[in-house]
Short mmCIF file of C-alpha atoms in Angstrom, two decimals:
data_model
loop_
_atom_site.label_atom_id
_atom_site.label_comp_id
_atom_site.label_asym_id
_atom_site.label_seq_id
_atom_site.Cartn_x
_atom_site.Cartn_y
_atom_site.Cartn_z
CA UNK A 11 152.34 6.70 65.32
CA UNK A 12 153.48 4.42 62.77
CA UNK A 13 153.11 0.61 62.72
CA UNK A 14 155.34 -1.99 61.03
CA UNK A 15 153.32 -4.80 60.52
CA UNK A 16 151.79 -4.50 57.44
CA UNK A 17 153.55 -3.10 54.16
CA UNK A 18 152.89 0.01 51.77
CA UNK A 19 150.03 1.95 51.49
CA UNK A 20 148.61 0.04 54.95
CA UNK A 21 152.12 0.82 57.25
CA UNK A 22 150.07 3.64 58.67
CA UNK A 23 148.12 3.18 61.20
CA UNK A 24 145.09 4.96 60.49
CA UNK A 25 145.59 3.36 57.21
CA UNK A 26 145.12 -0.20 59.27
CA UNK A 27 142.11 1.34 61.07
CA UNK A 28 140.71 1.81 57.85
CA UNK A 29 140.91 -1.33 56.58
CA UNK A 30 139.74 -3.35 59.81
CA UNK A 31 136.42 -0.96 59.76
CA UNK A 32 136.42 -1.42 55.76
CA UNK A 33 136.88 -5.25 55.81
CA UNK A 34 133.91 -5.76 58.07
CA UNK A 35 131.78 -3.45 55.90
CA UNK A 36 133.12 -5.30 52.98
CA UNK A 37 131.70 -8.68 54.71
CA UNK A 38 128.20 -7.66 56.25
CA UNK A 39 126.92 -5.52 53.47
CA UNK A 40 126.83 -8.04 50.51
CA UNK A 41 125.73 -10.56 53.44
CA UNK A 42 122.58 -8.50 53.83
CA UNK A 43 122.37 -7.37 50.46
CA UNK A 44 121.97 -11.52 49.02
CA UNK A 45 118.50 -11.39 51.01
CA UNK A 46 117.48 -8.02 49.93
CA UNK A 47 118.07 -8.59 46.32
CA UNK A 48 116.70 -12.44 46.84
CA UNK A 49 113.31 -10.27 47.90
CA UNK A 50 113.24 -7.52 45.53
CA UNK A 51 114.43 -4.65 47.89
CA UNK A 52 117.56 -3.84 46.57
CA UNK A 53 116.90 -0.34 47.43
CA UNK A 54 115.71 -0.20 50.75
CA UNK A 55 119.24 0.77 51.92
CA UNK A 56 119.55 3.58 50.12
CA UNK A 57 115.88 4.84 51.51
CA UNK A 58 117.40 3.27 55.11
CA UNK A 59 120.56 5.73 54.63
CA UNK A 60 118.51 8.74 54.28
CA UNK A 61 116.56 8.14 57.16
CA UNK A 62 119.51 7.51 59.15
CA UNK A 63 120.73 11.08 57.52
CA UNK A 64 118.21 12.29 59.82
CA UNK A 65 119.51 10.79 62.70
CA UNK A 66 123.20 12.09 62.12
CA UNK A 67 121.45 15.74 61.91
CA UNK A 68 119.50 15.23 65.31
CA UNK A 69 122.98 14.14 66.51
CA UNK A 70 125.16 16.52 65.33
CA UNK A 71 122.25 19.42 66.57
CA UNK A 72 122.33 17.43 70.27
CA UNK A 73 125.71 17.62 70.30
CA UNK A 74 125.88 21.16 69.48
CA UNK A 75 123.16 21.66 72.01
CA UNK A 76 124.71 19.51 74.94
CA UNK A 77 128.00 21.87 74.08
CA UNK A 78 130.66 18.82 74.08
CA UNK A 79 134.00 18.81 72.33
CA UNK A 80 133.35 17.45 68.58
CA UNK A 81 129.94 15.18 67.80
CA UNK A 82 131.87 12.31 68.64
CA UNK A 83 129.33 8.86 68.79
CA UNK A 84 126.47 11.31 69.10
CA UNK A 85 125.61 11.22 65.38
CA UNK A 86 125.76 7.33 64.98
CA UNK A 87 124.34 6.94 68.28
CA UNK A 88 121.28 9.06 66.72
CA UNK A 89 121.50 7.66 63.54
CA UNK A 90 121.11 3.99 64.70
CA UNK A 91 117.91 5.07 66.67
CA UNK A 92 116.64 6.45 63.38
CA UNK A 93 117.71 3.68 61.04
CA UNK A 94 116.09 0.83 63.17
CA UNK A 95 112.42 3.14 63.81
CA UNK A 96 112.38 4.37 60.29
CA UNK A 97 113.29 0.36 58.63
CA UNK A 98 110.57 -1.07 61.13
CA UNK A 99 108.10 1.48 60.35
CA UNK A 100 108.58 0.91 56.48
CA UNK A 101 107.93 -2.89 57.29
CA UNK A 102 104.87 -2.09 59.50
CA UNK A 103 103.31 -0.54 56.82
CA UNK A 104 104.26 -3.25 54.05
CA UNK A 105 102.95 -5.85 56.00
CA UNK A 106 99.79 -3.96 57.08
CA UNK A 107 98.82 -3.40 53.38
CA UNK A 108 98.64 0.38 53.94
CA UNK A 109 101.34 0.75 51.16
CA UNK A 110 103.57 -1.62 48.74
CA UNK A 111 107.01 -1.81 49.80
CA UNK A 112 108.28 0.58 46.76
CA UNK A 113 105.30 3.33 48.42
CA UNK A 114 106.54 2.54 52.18
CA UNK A 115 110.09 3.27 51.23
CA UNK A 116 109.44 6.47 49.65
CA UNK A 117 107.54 7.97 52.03
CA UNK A 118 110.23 7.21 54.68
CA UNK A 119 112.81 8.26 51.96
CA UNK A 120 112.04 11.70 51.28
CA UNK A 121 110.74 12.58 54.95
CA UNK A 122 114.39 11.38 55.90
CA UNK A 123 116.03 13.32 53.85
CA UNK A 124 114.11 16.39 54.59
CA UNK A 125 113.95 16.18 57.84
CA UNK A 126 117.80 15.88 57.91
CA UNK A 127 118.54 18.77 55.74
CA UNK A 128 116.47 20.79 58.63
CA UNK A 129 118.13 19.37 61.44
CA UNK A 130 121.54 20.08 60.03
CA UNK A 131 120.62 23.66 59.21
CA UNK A 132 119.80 24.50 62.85
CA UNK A 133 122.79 23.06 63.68
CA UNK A 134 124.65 25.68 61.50
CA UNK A 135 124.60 24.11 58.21
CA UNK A 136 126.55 21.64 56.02
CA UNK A 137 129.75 20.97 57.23
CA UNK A 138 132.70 18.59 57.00
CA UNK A 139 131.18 16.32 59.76
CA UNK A 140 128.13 16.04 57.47
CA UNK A 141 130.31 15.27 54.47
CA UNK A 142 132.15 12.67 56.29
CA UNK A 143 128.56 10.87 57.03
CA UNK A 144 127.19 10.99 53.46
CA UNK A 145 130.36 10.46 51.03
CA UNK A 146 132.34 8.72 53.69
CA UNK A 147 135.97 8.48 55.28
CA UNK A 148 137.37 5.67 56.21
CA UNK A 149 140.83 7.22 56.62
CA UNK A 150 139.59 8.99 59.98
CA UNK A 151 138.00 6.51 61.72
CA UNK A 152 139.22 6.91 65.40
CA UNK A 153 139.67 3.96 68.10
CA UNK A 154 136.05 4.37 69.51
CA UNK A 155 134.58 4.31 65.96
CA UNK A 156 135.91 1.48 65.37
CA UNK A 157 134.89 -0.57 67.46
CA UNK A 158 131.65 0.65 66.85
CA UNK A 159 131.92 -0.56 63.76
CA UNK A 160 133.68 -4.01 64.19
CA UNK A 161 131.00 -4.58 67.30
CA UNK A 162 127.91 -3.64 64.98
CA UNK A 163 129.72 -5.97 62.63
CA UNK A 164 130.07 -8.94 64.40
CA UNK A 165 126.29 -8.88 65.52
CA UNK A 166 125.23 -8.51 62.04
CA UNK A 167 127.30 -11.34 60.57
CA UNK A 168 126.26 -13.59 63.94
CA UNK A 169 122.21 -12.43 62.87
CA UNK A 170 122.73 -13.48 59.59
CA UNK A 171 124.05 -16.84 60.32
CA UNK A 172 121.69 -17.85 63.01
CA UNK A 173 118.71 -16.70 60.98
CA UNK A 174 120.04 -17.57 57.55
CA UNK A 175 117.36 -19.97 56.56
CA UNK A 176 114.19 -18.83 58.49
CA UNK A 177 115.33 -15.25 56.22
CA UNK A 178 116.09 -17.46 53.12
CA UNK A 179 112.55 -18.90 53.09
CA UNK A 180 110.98 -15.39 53.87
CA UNK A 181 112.80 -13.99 51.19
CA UNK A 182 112.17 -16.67 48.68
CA UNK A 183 108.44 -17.21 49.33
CA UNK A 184 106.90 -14.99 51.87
CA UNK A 185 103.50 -16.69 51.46
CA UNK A 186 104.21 -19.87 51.66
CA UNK A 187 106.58 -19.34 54.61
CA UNK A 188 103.33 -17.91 55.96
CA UNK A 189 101.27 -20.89 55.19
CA UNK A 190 104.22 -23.21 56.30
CA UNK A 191 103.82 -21.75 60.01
CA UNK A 192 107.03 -19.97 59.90
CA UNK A 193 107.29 -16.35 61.90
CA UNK A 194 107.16 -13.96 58.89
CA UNK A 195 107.01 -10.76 60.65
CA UNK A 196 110.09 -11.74 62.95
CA UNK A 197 112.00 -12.74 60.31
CA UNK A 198 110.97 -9.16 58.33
CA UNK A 199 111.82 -7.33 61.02
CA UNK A 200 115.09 -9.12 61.81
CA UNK A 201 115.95 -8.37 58.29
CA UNK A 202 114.67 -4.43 58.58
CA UNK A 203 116.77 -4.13 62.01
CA UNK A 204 120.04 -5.53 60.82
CA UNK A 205 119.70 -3.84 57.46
CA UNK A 206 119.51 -0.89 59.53
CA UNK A 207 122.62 -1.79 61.58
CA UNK A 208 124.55 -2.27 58.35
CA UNK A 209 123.58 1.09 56.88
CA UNK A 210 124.98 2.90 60.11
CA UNK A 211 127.93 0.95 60.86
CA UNK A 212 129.08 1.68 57.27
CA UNK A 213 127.89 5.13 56.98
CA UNK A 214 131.58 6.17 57.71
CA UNK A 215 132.98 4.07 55.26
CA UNK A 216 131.18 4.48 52.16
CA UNK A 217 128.58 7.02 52.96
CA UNK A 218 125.17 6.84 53.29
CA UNK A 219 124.47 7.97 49.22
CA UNK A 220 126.61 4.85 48.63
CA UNK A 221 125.98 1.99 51.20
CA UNK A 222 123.10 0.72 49.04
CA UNK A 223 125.72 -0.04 46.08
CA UNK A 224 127.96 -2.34 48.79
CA UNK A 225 124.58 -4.38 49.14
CA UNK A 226 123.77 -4.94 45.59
CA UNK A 227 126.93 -4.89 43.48
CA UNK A 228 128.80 -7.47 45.04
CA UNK A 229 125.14 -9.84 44.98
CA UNK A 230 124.97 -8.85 41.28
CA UNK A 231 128.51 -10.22 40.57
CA UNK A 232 128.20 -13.15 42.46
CA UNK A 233 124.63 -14.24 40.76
CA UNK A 234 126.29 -14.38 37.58
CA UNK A 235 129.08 -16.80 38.86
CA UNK A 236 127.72 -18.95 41.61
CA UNK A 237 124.79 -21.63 41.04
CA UNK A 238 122.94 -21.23 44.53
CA UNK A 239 122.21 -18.92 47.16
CA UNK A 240 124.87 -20.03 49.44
CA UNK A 241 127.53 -19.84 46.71
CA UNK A 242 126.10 -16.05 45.16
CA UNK A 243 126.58 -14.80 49.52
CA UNK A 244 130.42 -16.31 49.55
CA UNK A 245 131.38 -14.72 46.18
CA UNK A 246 129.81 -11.43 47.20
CA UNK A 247 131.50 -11.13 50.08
CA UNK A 248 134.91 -12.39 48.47
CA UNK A 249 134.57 -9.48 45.26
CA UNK A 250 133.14 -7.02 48.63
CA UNK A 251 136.64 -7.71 50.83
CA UNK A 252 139.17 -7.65 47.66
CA UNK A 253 137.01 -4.52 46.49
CA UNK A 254 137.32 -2.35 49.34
CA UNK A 255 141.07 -3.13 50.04
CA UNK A 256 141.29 -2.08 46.62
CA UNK A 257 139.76 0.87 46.79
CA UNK A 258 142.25 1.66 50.16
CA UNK A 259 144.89 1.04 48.39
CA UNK A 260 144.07 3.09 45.38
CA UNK A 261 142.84 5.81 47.36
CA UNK A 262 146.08 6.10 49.46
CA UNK A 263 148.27 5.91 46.01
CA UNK A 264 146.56 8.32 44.26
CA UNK A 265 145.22 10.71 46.61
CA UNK A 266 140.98 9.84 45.36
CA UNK A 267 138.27 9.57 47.43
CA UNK A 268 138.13 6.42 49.27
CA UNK A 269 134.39 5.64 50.03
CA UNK A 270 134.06 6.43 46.36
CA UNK A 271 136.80 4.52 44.79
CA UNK A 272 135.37 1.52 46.45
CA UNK A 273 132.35 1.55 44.88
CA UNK A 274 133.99 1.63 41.43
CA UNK A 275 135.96 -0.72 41.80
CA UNK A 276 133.07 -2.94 43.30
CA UNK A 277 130.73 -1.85 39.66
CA UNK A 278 134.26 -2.59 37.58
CA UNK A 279 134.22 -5.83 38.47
CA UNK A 280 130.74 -6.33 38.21
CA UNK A 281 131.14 -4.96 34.18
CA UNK A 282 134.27 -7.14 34.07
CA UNK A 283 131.78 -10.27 34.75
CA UNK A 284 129.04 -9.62 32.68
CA UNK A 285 131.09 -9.13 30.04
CA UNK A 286 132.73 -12.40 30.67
CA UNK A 287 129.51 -14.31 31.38
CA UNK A 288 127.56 -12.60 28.45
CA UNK A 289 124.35 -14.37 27.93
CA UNK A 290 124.35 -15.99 31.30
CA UNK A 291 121.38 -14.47 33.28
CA UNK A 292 121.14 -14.66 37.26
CA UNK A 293 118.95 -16.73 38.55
CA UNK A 294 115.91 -15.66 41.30
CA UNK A 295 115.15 -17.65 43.39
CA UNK A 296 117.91 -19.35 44.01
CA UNK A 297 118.68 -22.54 46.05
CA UNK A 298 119.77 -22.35 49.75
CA UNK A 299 122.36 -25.23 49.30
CA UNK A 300 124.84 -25.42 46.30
CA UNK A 301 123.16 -28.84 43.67
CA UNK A 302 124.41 -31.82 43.50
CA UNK A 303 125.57 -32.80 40.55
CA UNK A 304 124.05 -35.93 39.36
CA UNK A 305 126.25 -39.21 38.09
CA UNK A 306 126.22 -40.31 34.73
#
């Protein structure tokens, strides 16, 4: 089926399915990822992605074992449950003291990852529905995975606005948000939930080995141009969006890798900027609301 409505490489439309599910990755991830770098966790999605790997090997073995016609949702059905346990469970034990957040993540990293590795093996081993999952493909994303996607999407973006400066001051200054009266461990666990949204709702797109680059590189760039929180989220997601229908586009024209050619394009123009703004050092913490300049 071909559609006419938007021009070369995007007349397709799977190619148009790609770049709906892409766009909205390209808009929650750097969303979520101006928080996570604002607190020092710039990583937890990549620990995040490989607990979720879990989850798409528990799916993929279900659906094996339930004997149904292709995995279908079951892997990001699975994955989702795994995400949101394992990104609570590493704030659970942050919060408790029992380990620092660096010690949490690991933990949760490696068992992730091992524990997927077995689940996929007794589901018959690696295979192209695996690959899709950790290198990601947006060029196959089907009607009902998309609106997955846009759906998990829309609930992110609405969580992030509705909780954007209860997170901002949790982020910024955890203890004083404490002493201040504000509800720390909701707003930690909001963050761990949606981060753990994000991570499967994208998982498809750029792959779990990559979703943590989405978060950070587009933050990175936009610390080095804007002067406030506010304005580092809105140029994040602006370099994000152009980035990934870059990377579609380029992918289609030269036949590369699309999940992958998004992510270099995304640290291109993050090199392009630092070169540019050489000497000019981003700025943690940064202020909710862009300054005002004062009068001479």
């Amino acid at each position: 089926m071909t559609a006419v409505t938007l021009p070369y490489p995007f007349e397709f439309l799977f190619m148009q399915r790609a770049l709906i599910a892409s766009v909205a990755v390209g808009v929650f991830a750097p969303m979520i990822g101006t928080f996570l770098v604002q607190k020092r966790m710039s990583l937890i999605g990549d620990g995040i992605g490989h607990i979720a790997f879990a989850g798409v090997g528990a799916g993929l073995l279900a659906s094996g074992a339930a004997a149904v016609s292709g995995p279908g949702i079951w892997p990001v059905a699975f994955a989702l449950v795994f995400a949101v346990l394992g990104a609570l469970g590493v704030e659970w034990l942050r919060a408790k003291r029992k380990a620092s957040g660096d010690l949490a993540l690991a933990l949760f990293f490696y068992s992730g990852i091992a524990a997927g590795v077995v689940l996929v093996s007794l589901g018959g081993g690696l295979n192209a529905n695996v690959l899709v999952y950790l290198f990601g493909q947006p060029l196959t994303v089907d009607r009902t995975e998309l609106v997955v996607i846009v759906s998990l999407a829309a609930a992110i973006v609405a969580a992030m606005l509705v909780f954007r400066r209860l997170l901002f001051s949790v982020v910024t200054d955890e203890d004083w948000s404490r002493v201040a009266g504000l509800p720390v461990g909701f707003a930690n666990n909001v963050l761990a939930v949606v981060t753990a949204c994000a991570v499967v709702a994208a998982m498809q797109i750029v792959g779990i080995l990559l979703i943590a680059a989405m978060m950070v590189l587009p933050v990175a760039s936009g610390q080095l141009i804007a002067r406030s929180f506010g304005g580092t989220m809105r140029w994040a997601v602006a370099i994000s969006v152009a980035s990934v229908i870059a990377g579609l586009a380029a992918s289609r024209i030269w036949g590369l890798a699309p999940g992958g050619t998004i992510v270099l394009i995304t640290a291109g123009v993050f090199a392009v900027i630092s070169i540019a703004k050489r000497g000019v050092a981003p700025r943690l913490p940064l202020p909710v609301d862009e300054p005002v300049e004062q009068e001479a």
